Short mmCIF file of C-alpha atoms in Angstrom, two decimals:
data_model
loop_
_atom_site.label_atom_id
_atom_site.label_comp_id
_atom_site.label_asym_id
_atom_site.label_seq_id
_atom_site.Cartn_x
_atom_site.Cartn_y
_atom_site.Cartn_z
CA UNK A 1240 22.18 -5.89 16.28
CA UNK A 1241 23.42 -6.84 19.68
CA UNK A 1242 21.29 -3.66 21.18
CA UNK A 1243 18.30 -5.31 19.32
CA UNK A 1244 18.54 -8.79 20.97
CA UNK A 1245 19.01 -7.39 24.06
CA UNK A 1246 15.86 -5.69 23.76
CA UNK A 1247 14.08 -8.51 22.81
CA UNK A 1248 15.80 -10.88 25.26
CA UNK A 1249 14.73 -8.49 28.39
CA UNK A 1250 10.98 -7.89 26.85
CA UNK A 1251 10.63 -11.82 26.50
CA UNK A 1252 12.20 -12.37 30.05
CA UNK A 1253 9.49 -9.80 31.28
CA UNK A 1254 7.08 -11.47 30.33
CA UNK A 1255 8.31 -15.21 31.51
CA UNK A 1256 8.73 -13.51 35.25
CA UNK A 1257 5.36 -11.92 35.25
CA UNK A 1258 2.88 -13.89 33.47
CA UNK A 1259 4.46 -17.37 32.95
CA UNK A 1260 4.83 -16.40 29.31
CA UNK A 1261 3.78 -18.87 26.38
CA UNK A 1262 7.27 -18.99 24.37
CA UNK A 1263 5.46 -21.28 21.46
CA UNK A 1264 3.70 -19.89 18.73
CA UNK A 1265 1.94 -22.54 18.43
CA UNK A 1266 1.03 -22.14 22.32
CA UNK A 1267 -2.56 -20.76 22.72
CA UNK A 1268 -2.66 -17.99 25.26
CA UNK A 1269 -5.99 -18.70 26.84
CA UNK A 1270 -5.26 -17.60 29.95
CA UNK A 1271 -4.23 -13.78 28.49
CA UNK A 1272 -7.65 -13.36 27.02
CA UNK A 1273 -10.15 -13.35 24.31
CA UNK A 1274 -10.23 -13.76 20.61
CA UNK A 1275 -12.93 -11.54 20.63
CA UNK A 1276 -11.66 -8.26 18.82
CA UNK A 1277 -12.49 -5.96 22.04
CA UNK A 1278 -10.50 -8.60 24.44
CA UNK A 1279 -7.08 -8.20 25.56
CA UNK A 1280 -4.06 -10.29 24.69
CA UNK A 1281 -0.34 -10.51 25.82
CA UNK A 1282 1.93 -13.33 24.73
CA UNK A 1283 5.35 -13.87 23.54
CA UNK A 1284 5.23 -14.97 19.84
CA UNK A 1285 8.36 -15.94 18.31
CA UNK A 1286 10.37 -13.82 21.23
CA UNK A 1287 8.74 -11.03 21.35
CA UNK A 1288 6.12 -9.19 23.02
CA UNK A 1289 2.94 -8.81 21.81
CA UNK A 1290 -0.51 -7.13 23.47
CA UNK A 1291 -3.52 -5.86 22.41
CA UNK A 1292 -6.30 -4.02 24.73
CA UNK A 1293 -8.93 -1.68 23.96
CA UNK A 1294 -7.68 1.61 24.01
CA UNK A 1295 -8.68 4.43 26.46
CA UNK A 1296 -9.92 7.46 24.85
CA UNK A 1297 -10.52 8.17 21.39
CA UNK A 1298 -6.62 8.78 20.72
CA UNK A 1299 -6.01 10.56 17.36
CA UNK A 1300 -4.62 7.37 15.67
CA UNK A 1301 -6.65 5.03 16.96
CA UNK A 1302 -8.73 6.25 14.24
CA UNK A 1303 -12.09 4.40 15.61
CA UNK A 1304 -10.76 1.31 15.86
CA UNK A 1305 -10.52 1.74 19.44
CA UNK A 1306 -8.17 -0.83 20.33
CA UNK A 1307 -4.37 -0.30 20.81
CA UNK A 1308 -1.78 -3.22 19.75
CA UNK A 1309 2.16 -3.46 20.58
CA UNK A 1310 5.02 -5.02 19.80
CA UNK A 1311 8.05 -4.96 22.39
CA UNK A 1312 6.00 -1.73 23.92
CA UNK A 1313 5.78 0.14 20.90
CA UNK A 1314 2.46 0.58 19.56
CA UNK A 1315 1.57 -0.95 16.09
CA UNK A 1316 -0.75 1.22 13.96
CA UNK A 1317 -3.90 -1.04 13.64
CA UNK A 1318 -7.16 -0.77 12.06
CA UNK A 1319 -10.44 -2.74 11.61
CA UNK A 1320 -12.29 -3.33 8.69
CA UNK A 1321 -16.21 -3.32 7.76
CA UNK A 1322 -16.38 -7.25 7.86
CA UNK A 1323 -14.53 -6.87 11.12
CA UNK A 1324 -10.95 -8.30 10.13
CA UNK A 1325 -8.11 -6.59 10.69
CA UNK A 1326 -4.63 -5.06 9.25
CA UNK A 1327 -1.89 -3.08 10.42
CA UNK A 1328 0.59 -0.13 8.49
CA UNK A 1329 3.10 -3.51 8.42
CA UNK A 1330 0.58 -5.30 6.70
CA UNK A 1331 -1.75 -3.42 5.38
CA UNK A 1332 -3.40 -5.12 1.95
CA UNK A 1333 -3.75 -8.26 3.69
CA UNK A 1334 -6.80 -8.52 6.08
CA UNK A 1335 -6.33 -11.19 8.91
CA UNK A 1336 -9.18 -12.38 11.57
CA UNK A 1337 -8.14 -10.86 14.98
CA UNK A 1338 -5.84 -7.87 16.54
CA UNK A 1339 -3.72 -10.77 17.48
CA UNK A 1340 -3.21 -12.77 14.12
CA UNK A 1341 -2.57 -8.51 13.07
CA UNK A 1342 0.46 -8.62 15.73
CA UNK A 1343 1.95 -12.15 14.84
CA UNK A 1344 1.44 -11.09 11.43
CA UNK A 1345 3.89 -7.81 12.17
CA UNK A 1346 6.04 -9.94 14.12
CA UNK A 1347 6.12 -12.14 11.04
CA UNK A 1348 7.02 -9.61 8.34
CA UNK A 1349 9.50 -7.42 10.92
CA UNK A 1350 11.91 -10.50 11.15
CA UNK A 1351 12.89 -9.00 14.68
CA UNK A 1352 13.57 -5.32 13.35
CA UNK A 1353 12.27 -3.14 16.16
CA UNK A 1354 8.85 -1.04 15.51
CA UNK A 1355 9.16 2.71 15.25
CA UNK A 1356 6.88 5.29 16.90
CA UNK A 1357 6.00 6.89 13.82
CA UNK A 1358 5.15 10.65 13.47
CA UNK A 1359 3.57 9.97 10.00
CA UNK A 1360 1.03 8.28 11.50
CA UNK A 1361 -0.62 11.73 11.64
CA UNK A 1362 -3.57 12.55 9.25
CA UNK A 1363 -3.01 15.20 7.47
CA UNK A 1364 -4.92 18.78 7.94
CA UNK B 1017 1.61 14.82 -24.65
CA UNK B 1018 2.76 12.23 -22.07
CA UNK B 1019 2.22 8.75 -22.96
CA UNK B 1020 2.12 5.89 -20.72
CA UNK B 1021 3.55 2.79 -22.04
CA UNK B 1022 3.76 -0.53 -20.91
CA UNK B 1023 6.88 -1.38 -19.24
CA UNK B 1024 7.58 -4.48 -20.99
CA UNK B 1025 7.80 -2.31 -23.82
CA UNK B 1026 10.46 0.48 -23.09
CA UNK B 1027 13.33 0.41 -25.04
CA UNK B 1028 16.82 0.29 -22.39
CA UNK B 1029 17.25 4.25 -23.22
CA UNK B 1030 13.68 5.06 -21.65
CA UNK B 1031 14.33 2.34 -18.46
CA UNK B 1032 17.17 4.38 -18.10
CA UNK B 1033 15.51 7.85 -18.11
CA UNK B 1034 13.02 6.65 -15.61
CA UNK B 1035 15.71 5.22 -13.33
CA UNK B 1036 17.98 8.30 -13.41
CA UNK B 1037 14.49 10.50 -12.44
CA UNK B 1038 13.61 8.23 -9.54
CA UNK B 1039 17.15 8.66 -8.19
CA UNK B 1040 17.01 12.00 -8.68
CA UNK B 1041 14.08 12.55 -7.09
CA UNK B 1042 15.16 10.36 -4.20
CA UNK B 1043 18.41 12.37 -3.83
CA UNK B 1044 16.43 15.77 -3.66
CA UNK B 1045 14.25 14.60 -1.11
CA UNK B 1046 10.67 15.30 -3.07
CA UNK B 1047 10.61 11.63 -3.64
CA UNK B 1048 9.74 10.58 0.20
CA UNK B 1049 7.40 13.63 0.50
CA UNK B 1050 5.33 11.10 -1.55
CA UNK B 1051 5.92 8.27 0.48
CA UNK B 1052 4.68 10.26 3.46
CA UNK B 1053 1.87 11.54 2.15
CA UNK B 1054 0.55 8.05 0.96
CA UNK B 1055 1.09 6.64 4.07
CA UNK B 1056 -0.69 9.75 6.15
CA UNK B 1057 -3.72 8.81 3.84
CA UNK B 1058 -3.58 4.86 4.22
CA UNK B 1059 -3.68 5.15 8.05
CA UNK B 1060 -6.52 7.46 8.22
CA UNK B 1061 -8.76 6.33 5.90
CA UNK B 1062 -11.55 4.24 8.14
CA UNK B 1063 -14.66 2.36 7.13
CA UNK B 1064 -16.35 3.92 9.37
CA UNK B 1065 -14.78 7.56 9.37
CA UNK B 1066 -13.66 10.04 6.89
CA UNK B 1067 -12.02 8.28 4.07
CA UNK B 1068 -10.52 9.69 0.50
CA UNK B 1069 -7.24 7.93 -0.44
CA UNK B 1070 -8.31 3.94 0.30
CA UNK B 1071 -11.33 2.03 0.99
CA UNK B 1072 -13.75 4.61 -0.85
CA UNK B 1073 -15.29 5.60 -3.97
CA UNK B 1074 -11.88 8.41 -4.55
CA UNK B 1075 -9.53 5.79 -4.25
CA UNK B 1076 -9.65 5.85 -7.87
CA UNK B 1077 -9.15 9.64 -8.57
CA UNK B 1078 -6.86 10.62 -5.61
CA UNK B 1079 -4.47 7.67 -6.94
CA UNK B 1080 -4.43 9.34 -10.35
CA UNK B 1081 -4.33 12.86 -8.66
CA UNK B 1082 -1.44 11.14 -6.44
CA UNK B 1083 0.41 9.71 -10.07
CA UNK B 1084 -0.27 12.92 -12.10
CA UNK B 1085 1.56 14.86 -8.90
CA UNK B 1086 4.41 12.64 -8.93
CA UNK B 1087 4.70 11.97 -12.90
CA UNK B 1088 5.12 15.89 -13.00
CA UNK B 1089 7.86 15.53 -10.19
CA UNK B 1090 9.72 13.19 -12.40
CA UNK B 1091 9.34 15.43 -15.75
CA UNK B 1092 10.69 18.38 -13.97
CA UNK B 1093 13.82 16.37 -14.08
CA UNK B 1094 13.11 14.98 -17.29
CA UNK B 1095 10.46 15.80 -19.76
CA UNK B 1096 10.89 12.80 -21.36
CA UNK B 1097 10.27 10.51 -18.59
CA UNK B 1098 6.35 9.02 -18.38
CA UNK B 1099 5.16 6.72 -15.51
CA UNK B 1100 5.43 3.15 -17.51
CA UNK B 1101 2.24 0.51 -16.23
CA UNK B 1102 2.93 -3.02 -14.96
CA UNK B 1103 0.22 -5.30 -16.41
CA UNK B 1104 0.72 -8.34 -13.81
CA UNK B 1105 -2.08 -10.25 -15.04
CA UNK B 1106 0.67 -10.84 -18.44
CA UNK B 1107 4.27 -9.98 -16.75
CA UNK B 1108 3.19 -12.31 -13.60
CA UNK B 1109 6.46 -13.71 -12.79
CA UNK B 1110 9.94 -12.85 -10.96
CA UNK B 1111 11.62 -13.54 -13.97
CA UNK B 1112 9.68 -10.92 -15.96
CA UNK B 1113 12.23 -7.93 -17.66
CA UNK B 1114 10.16 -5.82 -14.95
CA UNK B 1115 12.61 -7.24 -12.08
CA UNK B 1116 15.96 -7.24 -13.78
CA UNK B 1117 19.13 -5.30 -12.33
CA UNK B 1118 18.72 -2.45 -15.68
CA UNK B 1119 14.82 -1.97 -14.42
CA UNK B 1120 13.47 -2.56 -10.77
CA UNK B 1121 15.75 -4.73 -9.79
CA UNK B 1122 14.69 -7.87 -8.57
CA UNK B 1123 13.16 -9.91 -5.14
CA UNK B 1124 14.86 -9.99 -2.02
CA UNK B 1125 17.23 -12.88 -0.71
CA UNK B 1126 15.87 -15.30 1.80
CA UNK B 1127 17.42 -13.74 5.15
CA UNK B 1128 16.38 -10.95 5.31
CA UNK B 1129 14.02 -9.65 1.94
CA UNK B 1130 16.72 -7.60 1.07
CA UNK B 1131 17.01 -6.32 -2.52
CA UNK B 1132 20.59 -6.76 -3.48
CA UNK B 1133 20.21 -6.03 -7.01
CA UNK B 1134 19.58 -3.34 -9.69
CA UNK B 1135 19.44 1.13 -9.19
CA UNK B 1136 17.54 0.69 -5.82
CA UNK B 1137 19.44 -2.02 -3.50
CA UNK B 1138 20.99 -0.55 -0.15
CA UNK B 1139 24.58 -1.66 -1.43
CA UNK B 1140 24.01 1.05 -4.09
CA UNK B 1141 23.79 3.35 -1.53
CA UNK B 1142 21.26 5.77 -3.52
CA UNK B 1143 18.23 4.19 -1.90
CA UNK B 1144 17.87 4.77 1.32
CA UNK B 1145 14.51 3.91 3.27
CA UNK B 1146 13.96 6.82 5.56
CA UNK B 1147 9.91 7.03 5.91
CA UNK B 1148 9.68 4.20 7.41
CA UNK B 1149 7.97 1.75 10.32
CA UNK B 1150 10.54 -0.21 11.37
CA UNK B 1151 13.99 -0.07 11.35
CA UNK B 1152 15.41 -1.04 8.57
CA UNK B 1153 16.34 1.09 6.28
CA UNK B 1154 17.07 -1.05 2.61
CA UNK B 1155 14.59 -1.97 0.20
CA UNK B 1156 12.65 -5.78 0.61
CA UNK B 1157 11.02 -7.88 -1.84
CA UNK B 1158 9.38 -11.28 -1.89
CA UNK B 1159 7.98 -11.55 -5.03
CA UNK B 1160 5.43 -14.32 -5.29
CA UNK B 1161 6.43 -15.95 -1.52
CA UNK B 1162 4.62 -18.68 -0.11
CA UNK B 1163 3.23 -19.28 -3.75
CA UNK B 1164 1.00 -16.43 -4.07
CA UNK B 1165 -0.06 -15.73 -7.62
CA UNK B 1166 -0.90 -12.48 -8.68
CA UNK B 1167 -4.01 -11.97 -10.65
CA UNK B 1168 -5.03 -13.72 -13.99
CA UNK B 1169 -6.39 -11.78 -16.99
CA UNK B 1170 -10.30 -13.80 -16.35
CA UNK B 1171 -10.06 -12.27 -12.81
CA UNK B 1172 -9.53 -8.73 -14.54
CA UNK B 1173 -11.96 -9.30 -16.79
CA UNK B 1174 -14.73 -10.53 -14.09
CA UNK B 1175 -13.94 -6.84 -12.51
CA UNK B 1176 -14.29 -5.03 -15.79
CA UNK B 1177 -17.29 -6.64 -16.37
CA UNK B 1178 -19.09 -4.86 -12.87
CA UNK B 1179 -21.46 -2.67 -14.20
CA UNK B 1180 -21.79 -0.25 -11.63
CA UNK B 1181 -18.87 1.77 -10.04
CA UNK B 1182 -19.61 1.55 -6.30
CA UNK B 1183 -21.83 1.20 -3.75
CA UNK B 1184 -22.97 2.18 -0.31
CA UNK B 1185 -21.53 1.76 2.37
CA UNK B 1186 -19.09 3.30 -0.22
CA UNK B 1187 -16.13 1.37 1.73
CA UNK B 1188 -14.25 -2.22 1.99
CA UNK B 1189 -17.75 -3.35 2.34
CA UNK B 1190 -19.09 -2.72 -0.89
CA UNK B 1191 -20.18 -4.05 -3.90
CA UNK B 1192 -19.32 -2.28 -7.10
CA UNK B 1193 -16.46 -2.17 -9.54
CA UNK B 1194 -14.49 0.14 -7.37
CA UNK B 1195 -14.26 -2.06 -4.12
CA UNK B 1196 -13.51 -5.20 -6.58
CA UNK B 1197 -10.94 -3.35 -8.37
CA UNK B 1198 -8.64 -2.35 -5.00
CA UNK B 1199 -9.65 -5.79 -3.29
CA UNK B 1200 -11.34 -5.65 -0.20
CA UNK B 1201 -13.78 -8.13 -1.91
CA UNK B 1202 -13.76 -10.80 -4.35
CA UNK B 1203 -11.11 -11.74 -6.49
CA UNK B 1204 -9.07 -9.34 -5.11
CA UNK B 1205 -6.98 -7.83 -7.75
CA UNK B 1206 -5.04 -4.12 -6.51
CA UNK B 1207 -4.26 -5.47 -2.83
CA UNK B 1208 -2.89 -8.55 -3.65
CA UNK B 1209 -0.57 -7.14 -6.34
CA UNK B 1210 1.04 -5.34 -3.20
CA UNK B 1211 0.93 -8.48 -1.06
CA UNK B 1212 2.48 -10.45 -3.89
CA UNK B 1213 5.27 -8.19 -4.32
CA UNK B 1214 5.89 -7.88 -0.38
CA UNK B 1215 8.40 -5.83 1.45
CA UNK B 1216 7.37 -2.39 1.64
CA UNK B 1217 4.91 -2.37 -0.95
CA UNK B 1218 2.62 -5.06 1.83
CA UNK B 1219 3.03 -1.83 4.20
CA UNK B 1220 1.49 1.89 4.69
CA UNK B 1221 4.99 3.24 3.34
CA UNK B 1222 4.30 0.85 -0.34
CA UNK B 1223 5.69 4.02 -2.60
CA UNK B 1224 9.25 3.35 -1.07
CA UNK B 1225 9.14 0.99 -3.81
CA UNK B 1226 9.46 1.98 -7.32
CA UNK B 1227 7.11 -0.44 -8.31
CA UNK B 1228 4.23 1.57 -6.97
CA UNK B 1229 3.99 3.52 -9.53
CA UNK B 1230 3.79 0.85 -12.03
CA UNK B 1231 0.92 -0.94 -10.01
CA UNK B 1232 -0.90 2.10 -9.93
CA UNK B 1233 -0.65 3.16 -13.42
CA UNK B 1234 -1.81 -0.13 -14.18
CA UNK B 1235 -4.84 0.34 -11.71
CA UNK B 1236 -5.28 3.91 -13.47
CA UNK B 1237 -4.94 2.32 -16.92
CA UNK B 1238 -7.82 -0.62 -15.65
CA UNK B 1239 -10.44 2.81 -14.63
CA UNK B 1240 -10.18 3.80 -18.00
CA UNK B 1241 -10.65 0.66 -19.68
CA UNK B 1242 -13.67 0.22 -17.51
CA UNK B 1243 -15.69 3.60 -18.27
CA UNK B 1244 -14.59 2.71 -21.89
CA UNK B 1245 -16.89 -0.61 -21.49
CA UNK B 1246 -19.38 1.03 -19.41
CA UNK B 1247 -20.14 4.89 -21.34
CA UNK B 1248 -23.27 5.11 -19.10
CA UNK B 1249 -21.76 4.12 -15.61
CA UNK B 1250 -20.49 7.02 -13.93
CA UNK B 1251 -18.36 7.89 -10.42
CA UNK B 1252 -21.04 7.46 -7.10
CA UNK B 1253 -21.98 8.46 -5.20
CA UNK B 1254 -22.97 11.93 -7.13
CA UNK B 1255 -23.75 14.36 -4.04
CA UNK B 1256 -24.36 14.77 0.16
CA UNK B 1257 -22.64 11.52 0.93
CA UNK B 1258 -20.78 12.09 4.71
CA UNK B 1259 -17.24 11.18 5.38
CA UNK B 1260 -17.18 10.42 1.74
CA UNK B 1261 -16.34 12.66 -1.56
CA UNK B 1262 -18.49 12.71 -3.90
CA UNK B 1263 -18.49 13.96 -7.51
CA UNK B 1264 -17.86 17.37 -7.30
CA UNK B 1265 -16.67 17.52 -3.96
CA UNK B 1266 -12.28 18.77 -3.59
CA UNK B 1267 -10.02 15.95 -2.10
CA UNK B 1268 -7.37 16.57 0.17
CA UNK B 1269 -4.31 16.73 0.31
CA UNK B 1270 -5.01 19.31 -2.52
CA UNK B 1271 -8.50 20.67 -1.83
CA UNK B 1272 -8.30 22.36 -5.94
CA UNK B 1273 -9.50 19.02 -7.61
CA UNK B 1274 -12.52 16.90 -7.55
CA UNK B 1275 -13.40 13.47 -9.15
CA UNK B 1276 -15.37 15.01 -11.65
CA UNK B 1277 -12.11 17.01 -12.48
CA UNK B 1278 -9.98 13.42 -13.34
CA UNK B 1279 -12.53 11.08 -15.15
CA UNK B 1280 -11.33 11.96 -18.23
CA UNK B 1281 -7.55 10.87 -18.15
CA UNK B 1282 -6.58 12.34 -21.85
CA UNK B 1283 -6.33 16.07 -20.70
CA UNK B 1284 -3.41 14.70 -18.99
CA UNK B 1285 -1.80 11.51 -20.64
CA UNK B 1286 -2.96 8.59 -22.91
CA UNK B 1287 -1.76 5.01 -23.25
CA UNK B 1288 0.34 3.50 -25.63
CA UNK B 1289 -2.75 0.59 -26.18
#
């Protein structure tokens, strides 16, 4: 645990140094973009980093969504929906609004475990 | 002949079976080839690209592909063992036999979700999560948090009642039985049994959870009870459909079996009611 809140202690003081970071979750971060689903957004919510931009390329997980999320850095597997809501692999039978209420949602249910890069996030041949 | 039975109804001898298979299969490792595979599916399935496992007409028939796969798994260490159905619109509470320390175990404490009783908490060391998003590694419940309640036997019976199996755009979108059934739209009845239950089973990796299988058997158990009601609806869409499979059309990850193959459950297994 004490390698954890490290982590998150440096990725939240990044984020105070650079971008005057909104701490509150309750804070809205106008200022880091849009709630349009093809903005971008970068906030701290409940300590940790979150961003979401539209991502470059048509990466082989991005799986049409094209739009990239993270949490501390790592990226969080996201997809839209039809109706245009979103979910993500940490929440995925429960659509929310925006890529960002996606994120806080993640941040929600991870209870400050760290995200893992994962390889299953492959489809299969 | 393998029959499912309702898992309020198994006697402590046939709970125990199942248990000892699960672990079994855990121990072996075939058990998380599962978990991967289901999670593989649930993060490339797109509205809007190819899709087989979720959000489409074959979410039905790969999920009792998927269970038929995985019941076999568990009767190659026991031929006695079948995959037992939850029916949460009856056993809708934490306190249901379901969620005791001889069967599933129950929900997870406040900290953290944990799971600290029954065969599959961490402390019994036999359950380890290892395909996984995060970082931790033991099982998490939170059955019924924030006062969710899981589905009501009127909502079930509103979906039974849908007439035709699905619709274009044949994805989260659509009308139909199927879409209404996994809960994309409307009363929401499949989804919301996994967001109810919470922990893993709210996530891409929901098979780390024993309970899976009983949600899906139930889900399983509901298509059959529907083309029972409806002897003239059939699966759609029947042929040329892109990015979708249709009738006759071979799913992956198997590429041998097509829808038209698993409509009719009883070559494989019936139900105890």
């Amino acid at each position: 645990m004490p390698e954890l809140s490290r982590r998150r202690a440096l990725s939240a003081a990044a984020v105070v140094a650079t971008a005057a970071g909104t701490w509150s979750a309750s804070t809205p971060a106008t200022a880091a973009g849009h709630h349009d689903s093809r903005g971008t957004f970068d906030e701290v919510y409940k300590g940790r980093r979150i961003q979401g931009r539209p991502a470059a390329g048509a990466g082989h997980h991005h799986h049409g969504a094209g739009y990239a999320v993270f949490v501390d850095g790592v990226e969080l597997h996201v997809m839209r929906n039809a109706d245009g809501t979103w979910i993500s692999v940490v929440s995925h039978y429960d659509p929310v609004p925006t890529p960002r209420a996606a994120a806080r949602a993640a941040v929600d249910e991870l209870q400050g475990a760290p995200l893992l890069p994962f390889p299953a996030n492959r489809p299969l041949a | 002949m393998t029959v499912r039975k309702n898992q309020s109804a198994l006697t402590a001898d046939e709970k125990r079976r199942f248990v000892a298979a699960l672990l079994e299969l855990k121990r072996s490792g075939r058990y998380d080839e599962f978990v991967t595979t289901h999670n593989a599916f649930i993060v490339s399935d797109t509205d809007d690209g190819e899709r087989t496992g979720h959000r489409s007409p074959s979410f039905l028939p790969w999920h009792r592909r998927f269970l038929l796969e995985f019941e076999r798994a568990l009767q190659s260490v026991d031929a006695s063992v079948a995959l037992p159905y939850w029916d949460w619109s009856v056993d809708r509470s934490p306190r249901a036999s379901l969620w005791a320390p001889d069967f599933l175990g129950g929900t997870g404490r406040e900290r953290d979700g944990r799971v600290t009783d029954g065969p599959f908490s961490a402390s019994s060391g036999n359950w380890p999560i290892n395909v996984r998003v995060d970082g931790r590694t033991f099982l998490r419940r939170s059955l019924g948090a924030g006062g969710r309640q899981l589905p009501t036997p009127a909502e079930v019976e509103s979906v039974l009642s849908i007439s035709t199996y699905d619709m274009a755009p044949w994805n989260s979108a659509s009308d139909g039985f199927r879409n209404h059934l996994e809960g994309w739209r409307g009363v929401n009845l499949h989804n919301r049994v996994h967001v109810w239950v919470g922990g893993q089973m709210a996530t891409g990796v929901s098979p780390n959870d024993p309970v899976f299988w009983l949600h899906h058997a139930y889900i399983d158990k509901l298509w059959a009870e529907w083309q029972r009601r409806h002897p003239g609806s059939g699966y759609l869409p029947a042929a040329g459909t892109p990015d979708v499979i249709d009738l006759r059309e071979t799913m992956r990850p198997w590429h041998d079996t097509s829808p038209a193959d698993l409509l009719d459950h009883t070559a494989h297994y019936t139900f105890d009611a």
